[in-house]
Coordinates of C-alpha atoms and ligand atoms in Angstrom, one line a residue:
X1 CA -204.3 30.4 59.2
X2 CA -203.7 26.8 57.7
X3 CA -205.3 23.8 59.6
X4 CA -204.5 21.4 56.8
X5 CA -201.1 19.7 57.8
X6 CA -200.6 19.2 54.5
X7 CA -201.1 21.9 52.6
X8 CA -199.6 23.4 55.7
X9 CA -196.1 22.1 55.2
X10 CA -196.2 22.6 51.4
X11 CA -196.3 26.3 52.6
X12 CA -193.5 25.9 54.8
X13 CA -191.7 24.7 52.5
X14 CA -192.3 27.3 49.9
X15 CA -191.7 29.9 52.2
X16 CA -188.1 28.7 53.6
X17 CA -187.6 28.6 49.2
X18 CA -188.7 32.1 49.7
X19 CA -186.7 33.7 52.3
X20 CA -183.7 31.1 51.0
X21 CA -183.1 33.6 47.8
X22 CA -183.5 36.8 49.2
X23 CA -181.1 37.5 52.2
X24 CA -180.2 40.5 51.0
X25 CA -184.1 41.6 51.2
X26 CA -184.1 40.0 55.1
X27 CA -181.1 41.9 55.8
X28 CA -183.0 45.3 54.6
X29 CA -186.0 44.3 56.2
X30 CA -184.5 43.9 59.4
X31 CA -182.2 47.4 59.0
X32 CA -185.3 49.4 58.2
X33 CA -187.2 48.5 61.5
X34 CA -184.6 50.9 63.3
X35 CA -186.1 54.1 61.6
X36 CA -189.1 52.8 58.9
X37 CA -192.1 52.2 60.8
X38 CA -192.6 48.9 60.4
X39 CA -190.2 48.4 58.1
X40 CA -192.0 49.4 55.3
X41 CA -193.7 52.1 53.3
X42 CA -197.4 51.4 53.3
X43 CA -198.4 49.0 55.9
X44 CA -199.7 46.3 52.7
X45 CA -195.7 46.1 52.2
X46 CA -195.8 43.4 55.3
X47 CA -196.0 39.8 53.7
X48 CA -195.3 37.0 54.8
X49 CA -192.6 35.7 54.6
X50 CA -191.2 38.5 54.4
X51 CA -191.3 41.9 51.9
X52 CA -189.8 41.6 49.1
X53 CA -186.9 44.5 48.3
X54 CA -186.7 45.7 44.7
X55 CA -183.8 47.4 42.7
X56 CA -185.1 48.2 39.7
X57 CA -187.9 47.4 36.7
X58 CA -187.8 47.3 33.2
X59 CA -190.3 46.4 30.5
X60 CA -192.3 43.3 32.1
X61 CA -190.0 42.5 34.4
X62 CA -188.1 44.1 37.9
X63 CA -185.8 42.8 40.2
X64 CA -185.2 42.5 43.6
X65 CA -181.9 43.5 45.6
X66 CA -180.7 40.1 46.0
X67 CA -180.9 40.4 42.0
X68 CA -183.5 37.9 41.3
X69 CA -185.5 38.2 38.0
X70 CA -189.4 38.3 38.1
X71 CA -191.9 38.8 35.3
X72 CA -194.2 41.4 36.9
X73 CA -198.1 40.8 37.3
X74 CA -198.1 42.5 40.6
X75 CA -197.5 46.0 38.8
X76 CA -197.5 48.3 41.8
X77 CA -201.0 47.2 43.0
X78 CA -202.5 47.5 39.5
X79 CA -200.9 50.7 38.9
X80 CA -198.5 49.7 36.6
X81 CA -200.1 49.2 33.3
X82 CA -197.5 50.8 31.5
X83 CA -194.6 48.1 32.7
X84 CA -191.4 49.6 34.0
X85 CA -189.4 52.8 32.6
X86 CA -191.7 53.1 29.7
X87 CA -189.9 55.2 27.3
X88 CA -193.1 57.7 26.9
X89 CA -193.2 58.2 30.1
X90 CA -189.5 57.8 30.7
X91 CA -189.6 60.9 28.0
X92 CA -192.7 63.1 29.2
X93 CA -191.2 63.0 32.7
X94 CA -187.7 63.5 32.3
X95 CA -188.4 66.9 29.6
X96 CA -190.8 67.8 32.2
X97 CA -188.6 67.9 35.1
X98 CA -186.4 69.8 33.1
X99 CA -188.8 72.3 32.8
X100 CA -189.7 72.3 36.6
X101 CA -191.5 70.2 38.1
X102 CA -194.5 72.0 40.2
X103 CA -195.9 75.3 40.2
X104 CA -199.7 74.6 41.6
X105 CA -201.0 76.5 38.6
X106 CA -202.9 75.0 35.5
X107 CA -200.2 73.9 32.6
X108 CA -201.2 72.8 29.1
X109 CA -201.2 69.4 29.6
X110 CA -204.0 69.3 32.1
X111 CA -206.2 70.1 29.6
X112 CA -205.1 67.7 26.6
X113 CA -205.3 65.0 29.7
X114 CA -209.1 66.1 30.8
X115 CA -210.4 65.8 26.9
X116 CA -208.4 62.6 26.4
X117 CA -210.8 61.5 29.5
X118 CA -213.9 63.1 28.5
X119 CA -213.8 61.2 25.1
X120 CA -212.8 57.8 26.8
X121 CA -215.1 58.2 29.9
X122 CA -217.9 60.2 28.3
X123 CA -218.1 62.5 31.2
X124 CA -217.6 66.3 30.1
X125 CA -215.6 67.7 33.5
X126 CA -212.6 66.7 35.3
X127 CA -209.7 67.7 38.1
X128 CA -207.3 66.0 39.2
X129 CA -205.5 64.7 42.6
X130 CA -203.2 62.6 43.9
X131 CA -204.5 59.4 45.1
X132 CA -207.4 57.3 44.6
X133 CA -208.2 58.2 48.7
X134 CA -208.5 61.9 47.5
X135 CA -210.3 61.2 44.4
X136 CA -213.2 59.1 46.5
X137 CA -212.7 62.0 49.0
X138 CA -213.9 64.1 46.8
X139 CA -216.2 62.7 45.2
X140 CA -218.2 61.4 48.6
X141 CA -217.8 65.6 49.7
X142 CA -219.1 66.4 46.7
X143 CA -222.7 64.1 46.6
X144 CA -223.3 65.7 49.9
X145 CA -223.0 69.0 49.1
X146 CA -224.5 68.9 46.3
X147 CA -227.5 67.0 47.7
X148 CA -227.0 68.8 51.3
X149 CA -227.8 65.1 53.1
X150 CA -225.2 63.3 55.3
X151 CA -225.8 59.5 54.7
X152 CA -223.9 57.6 52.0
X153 CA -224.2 54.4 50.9
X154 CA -221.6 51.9 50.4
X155 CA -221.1 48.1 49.4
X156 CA -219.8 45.5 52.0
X157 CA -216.5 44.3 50.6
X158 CA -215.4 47.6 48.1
X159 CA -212.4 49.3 49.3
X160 CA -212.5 52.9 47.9
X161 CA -209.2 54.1 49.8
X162 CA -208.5 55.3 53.9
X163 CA -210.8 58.5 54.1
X164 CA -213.0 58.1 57.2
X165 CA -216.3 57.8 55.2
X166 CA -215.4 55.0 53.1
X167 CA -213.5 53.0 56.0
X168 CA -216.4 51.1 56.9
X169 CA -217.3 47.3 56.1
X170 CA -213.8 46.7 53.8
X171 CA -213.2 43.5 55.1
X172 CA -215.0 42.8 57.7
X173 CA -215.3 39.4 59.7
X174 CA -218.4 37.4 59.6
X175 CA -218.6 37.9 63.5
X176 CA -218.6 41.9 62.6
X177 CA -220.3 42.0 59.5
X178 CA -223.7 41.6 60.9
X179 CA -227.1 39.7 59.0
X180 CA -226.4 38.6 55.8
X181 CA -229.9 40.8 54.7
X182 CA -228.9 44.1 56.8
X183 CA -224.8 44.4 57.0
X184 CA -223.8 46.3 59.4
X185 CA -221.9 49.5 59.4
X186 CA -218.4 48.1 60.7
X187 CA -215.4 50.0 61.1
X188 CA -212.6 48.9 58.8
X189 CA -209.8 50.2 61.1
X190 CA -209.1 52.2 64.7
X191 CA -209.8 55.8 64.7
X192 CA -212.3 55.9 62.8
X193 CA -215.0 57.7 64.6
X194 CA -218.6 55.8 65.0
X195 CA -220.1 58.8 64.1
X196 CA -218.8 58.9 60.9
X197 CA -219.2 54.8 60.4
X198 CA -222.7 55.6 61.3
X199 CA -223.2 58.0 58.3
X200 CA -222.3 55.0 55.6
X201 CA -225.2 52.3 55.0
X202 CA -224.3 49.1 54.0
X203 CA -225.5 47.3 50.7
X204 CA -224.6 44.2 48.7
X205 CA -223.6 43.9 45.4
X206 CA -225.4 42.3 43.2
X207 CA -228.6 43.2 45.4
X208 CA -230.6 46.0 44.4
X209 CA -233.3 45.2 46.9
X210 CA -230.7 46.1 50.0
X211 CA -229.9 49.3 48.2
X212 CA -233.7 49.8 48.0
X213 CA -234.4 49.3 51.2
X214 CA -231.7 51.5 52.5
X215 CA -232.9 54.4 50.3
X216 CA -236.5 53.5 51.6
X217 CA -235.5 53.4 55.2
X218 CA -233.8 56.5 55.0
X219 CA -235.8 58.6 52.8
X220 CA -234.5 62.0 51.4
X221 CA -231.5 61.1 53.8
X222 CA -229.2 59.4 51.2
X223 CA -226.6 62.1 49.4
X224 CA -225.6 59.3 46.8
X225 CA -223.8 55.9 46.8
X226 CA -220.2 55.0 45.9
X227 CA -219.1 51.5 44.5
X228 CA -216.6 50.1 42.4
X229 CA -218.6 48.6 39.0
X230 CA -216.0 45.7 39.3
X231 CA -215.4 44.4 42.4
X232 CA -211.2 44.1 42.6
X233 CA -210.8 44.5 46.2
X234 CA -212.6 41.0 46.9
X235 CA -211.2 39.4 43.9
X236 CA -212.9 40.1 40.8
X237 CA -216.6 39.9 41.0
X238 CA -218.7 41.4 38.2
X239 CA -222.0 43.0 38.3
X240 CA -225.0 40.9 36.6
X241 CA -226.6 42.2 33.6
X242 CA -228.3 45.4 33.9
X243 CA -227.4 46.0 37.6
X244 CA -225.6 49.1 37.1
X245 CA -228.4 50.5 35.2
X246 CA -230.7 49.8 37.8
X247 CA -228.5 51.3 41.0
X248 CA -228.4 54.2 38.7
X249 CA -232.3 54.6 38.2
X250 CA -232.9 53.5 41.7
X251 CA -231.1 56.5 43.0
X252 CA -232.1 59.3 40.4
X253 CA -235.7 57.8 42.0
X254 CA -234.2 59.1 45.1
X255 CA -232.5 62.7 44.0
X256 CA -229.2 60.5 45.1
X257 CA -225.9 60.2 43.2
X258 CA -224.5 57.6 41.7
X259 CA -220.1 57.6 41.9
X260 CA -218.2 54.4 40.0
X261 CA -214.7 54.3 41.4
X262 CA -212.5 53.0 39.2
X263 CA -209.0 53.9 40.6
X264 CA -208.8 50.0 39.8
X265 CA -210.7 49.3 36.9
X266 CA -210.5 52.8 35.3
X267 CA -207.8 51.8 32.3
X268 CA -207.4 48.3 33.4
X269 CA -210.6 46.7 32.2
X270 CA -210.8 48.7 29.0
X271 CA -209.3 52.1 27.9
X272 CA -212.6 53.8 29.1
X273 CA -213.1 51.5 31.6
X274 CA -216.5 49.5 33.0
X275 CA -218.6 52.6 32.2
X276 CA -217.4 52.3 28.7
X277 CA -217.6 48.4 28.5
X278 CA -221.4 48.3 30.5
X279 CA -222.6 52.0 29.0
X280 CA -223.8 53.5 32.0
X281 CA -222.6 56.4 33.4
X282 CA -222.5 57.8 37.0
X283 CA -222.3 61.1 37.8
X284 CA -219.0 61.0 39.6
X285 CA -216.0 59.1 38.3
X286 CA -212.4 58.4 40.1
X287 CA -209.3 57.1 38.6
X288 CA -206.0 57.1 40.0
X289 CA -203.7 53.9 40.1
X290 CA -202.6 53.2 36.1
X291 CA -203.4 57.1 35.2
X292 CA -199.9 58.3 35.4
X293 CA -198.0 55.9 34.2
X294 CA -196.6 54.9 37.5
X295 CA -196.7 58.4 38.7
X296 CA -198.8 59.6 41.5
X297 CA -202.1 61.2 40.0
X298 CA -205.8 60.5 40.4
X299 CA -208.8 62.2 38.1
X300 CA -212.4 63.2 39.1
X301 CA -215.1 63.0 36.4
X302 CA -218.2 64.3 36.4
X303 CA -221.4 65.4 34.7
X304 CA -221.9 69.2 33.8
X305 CA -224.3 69.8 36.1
X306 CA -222.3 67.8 39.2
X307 CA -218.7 69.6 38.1
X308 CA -220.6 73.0 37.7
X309 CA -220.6 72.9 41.8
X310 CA -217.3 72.8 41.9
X311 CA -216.9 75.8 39.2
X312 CA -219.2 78.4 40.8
X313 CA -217.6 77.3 44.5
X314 CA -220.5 75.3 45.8
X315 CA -217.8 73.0 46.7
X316 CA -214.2 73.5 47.1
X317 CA -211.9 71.1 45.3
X318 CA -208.4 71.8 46.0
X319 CA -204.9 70.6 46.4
X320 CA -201.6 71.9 45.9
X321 CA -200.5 68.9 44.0
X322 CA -203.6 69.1 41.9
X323 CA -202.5 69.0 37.9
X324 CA -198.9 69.1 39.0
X325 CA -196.5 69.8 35.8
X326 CA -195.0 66.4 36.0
X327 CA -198.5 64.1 37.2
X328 CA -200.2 65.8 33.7
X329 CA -196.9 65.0 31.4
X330 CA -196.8 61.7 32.6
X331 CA -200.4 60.7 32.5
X332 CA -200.7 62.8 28.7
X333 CA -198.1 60.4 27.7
X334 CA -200.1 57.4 29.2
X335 CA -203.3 58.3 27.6
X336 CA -201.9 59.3 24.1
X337 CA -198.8 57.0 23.7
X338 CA -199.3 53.8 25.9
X339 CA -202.7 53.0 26.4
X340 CA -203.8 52.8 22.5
X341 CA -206.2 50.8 20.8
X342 CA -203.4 48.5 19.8
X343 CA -202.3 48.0 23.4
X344 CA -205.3 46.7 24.4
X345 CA -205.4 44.2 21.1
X346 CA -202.4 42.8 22.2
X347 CA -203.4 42.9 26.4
X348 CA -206.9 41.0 25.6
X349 CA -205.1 38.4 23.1
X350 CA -202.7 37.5 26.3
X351 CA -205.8 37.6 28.9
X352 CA -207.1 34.5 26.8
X353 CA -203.8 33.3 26.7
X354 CA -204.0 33.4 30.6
X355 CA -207.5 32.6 31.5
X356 CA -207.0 29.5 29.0
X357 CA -204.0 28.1 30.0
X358 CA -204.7 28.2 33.6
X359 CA -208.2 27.1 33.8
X360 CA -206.6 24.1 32.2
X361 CA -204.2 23.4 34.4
X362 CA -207.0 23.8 37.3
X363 CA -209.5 21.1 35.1
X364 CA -206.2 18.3 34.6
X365 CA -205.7 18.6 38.2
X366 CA -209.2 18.7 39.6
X367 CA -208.9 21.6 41.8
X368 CA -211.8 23.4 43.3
X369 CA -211.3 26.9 41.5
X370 CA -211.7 28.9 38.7
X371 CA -210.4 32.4 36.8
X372 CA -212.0 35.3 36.4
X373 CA -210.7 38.0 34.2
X374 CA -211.3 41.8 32.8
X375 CA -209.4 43.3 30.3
X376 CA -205.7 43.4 32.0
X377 CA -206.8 42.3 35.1
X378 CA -207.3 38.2 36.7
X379 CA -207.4 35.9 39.4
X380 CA -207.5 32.6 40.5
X381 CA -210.3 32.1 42.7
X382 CA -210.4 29.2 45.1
X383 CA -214.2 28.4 45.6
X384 CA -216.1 25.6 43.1
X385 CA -218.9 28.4 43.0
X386 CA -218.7 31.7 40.8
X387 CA -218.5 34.8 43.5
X388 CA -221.6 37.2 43.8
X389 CA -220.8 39.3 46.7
X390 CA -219.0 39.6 50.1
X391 CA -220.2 36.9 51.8
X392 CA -219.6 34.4 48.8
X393 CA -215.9 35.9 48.6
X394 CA -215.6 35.1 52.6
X395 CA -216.4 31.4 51.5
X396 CA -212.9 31.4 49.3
X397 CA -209.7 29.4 50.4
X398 CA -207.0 31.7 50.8
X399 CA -204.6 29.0 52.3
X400 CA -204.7 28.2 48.2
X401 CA -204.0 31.8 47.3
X402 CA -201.2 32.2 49.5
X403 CA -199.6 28.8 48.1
X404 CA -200.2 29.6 44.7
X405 CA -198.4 33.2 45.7
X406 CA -195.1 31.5 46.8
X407 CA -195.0 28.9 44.0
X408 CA -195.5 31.6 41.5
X409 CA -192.6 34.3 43.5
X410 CA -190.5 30.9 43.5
X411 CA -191.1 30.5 40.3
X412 CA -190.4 34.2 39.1
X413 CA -193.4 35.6 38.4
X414 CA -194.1 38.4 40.7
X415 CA -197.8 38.4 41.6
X416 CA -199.7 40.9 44.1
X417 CA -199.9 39.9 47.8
X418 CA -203.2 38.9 49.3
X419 CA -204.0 36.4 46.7
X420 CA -207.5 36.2 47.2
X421 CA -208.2 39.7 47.7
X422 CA -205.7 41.3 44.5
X423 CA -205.3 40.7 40.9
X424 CA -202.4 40.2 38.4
X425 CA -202.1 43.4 35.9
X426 CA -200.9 42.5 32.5
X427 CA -199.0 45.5 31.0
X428 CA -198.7 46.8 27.8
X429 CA -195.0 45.6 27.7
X430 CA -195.7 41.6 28.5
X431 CA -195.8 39.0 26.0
X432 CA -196.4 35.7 25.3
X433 CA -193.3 34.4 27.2
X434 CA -194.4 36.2 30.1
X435 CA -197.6 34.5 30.2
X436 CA -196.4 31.3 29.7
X437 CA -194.2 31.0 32.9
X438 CA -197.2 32.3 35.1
X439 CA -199.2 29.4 33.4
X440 CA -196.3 26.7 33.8
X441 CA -195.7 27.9 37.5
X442 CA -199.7 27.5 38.7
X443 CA -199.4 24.2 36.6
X444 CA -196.3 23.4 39.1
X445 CA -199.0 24.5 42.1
X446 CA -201.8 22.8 40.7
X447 CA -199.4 19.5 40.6
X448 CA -198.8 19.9 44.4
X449 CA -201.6 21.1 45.5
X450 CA -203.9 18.3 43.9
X451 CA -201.5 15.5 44.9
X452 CA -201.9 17.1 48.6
X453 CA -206.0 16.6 48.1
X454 CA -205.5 13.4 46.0
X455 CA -203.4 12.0 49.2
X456 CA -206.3 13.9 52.2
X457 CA -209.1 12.0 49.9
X458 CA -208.0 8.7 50.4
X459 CA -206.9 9.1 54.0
X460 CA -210.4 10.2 54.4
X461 CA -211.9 6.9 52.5
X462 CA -209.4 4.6 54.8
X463 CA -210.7 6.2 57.6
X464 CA -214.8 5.5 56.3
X465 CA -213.1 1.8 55.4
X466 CA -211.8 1.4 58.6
X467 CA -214.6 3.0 60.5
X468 CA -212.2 5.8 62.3
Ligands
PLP1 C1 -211.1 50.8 44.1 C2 -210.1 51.6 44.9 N1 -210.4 52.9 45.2 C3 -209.5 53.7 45.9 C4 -208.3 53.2 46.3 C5 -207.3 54.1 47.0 O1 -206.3 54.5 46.2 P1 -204.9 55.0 46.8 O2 -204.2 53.8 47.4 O3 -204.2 55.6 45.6 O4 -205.3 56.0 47.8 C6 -207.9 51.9 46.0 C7 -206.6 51.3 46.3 O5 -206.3 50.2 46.3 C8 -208.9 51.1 45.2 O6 -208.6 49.8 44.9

């Protein structure tokens, strides 16, 4: 990955920092490839250097098995805005289990949860699953059988979860991605089937034109279009003014459907998310990720007359796990107890705190990068240019993110893996302390990493001098 000698060593040397204080997490990492495939539990787990082995989390903060401290901004992938044990959720979970803890029919909570969503997402109708994958699921299903058409369309560069459908032009290389005016349809994985790949069209973000010309290409052929309203799977890139209005119209135009997922942004960004922050409102919602707490749970929204599919049996929704007893008590809890109005006070005064304090450090230091933030959520991205779409994103340094990943897990604060693709998540238990030691370590990684530049610029001006 790195071609910079440089920058190439500082890594090294970060990483040997790395492995240095957690032997107890190589010693677990090397135990679990006898009967954990891959050592791991989801296959994002691998990072390099190594994966990092927790105990335990509390509040802000969680520790590894080697019994290192970290203030945590990775938060479970984004899932995590409630911190660590809670003590709503500790609550609403433990009286639940008491009380049993799955029956795979309707308990009261499930409805105080749907309202509590109707009023922050200003959809009427809801159910409920277990991932974001089975929300987006659903939701694709449910545009095509509402509409009765096959083709979908989906933006180069969203990730919406590992159902076949929506496993198509993720992350795709420029080699597979295809013209920058006509993606291509491009498996984001084996065994995905190119007949499927074939049924998902490829637009750009940002670009209404290419969802046009899709819808115009394949007239009365489109069931609907999925995308996330906030791009956090690329970074964070955010839709110009007025886009999401427009995709909206665009595809009413065409009797197509319109579904925001925001398993990512859904409570992050605001507590009724970007369709609360932009007003405009698809017909399909998912959430999943911060919902429960930290419990597995995801939510389907929709419009009465897209939901009333479901009710008459148009479509079937099912699950076993759907509303289970203890997914509903937790995510009440969330909803009612943790993600207030006062929460989200105190989460946007620390999202200046961070955006301001590390855009500084990247202006002292001259670096080519810049923050983006939304609500709970930020990243550092390494490009001098703002980020409109895929192929801008495929322009960023991640030799920069990685870096700035090991200095910050040196530095205990526990950000997500994949630097340039994820985003820190600020939870409603960190504090000013908390943002001060991310800032202070990526002033740290600012100081090397400009001093690496500082020292390649003028080996580059000796080497104009002396004609090289
Ligand atoms: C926007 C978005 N949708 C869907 C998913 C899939 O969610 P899950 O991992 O819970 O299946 C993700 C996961 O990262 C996501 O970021």
């Amino acid at each position: 990955m790195t071609t910079d000698p440089k920058l190439k060593e500082i890594i090294a040397a970060q990483e040997e920092i790395f492995v240095r204080r957690q032997p107890r997490s190589k010693h677990l990492a090397e135990q679990a490839k006898n009967h954990l495939t891959g050592g791991v539990t989801s296959s994002w787990q691998i990072t390099a250097p190594q994966p990092v082995w927790l105990s335990h989390g509390r509040g802000s903060k969680v520790w590894d098995v080697d019994g290192n401290e970290y203030v945590d901004l990775h938060g479970g992938y984004g899932a995590a805005l409630a911190g660590h044990a809670h003590p709503a959720i500790a609550k609403a979970i433990t009286s639940q289990a008491g009380l049993g803890t799955h029956f795979a029919q309707p308990t009261p909570d499930a409805i105080a949860v749907a309202e509590e969503l109707a009023s922050r997402f200003g959809l009427p109708k809801w159910r409920f699953a277990n991932s974001g994958t089975e929300a987006t699921m659903d939701a694709v299903h449910l545009m095509r059988s509402i509409t009765g058409r096959d083709l979908i369309i989906k933006i180069e560069g969203c990730y919406h979860g590992h159902h076949d459908s929506v496993q198509v032009s993720v992350a795709p290389d420029p080699d597979a991605a295809g013209p920058r005016n006509k993606p291509n349809s491009a498996p984001a994985s084996t065994g995905i089937p190119r007949a499927i790949t074939d049924l998902t069209l490829i637009a750009t973000f940002n670009d209404l034109e290419s969802v046009a010309r899709l819808l115009d290409e394949h007239n009365d052929q489109v069931a609907g279009m999925i995308i996330e309203p906030v791009m956090m799977n690329a970074g964070i890139i955010k839709p110009r003014p007025g886009y999401l209005e427009a995709l909206k119209a665009l595809l009413h135009e065409h009797h197509a459907l319109l579904t925001f997922d925001e398993v990512k942004t859904g409570l992050t960004v605001g507590p009724g998310g970007v369709t609360q922050k932009e007003n405009v409102q698809p017909d399909l919602i998912t959430l999943a990720k911060s919902l429960g707490g930290g419990v597995a749970v995801a939510a389907i929204g929709g419009t009465a007359d897209v939901m009333d599919h479901v009710a008459t049996g148009g479509y079937e929704m099912v699950g076993t796990f759907n509303g289970n007893p203890l997914a509903m008590a937790a995510t009440r809890a969330m909803l009612t107890e943790v993600a207030t109005p006062e929460a989200y006070e105190k989460i946007e005064k620390l999202r200046q705190r961070a955006a301001g304090g590390i855009q500084k450090a990247i202006q002292d230091n001259g670096l080519t990068a810049h923050v983006v933030t939304a609500g709970a959520k930020g990243c550092v991205v390494f490009s001098a240019e703002p980020v409109e779409n895929y192929r801008g994103f495929l322009g960023v340094d991640d030799r920069y993110s990685h870096a700035h990943w090991l200095y910050q897990h040196n530095g205990g604060v526990f950000l997500p893996p994949w630097g340039k693709i994820e985003q820190w998540l600020i939870s409603v238990q960190h504090d000013e302390a908390d943002i001060d030691r991310l800032v202070e370590n990526f002033a740290v990684f600012a100081r090397a990493v400009s001093r690496e530049a500082a020292s390649r610029e003028a080996a580059r001006t000796d080497a104009t001098r002396t004609g090289d």
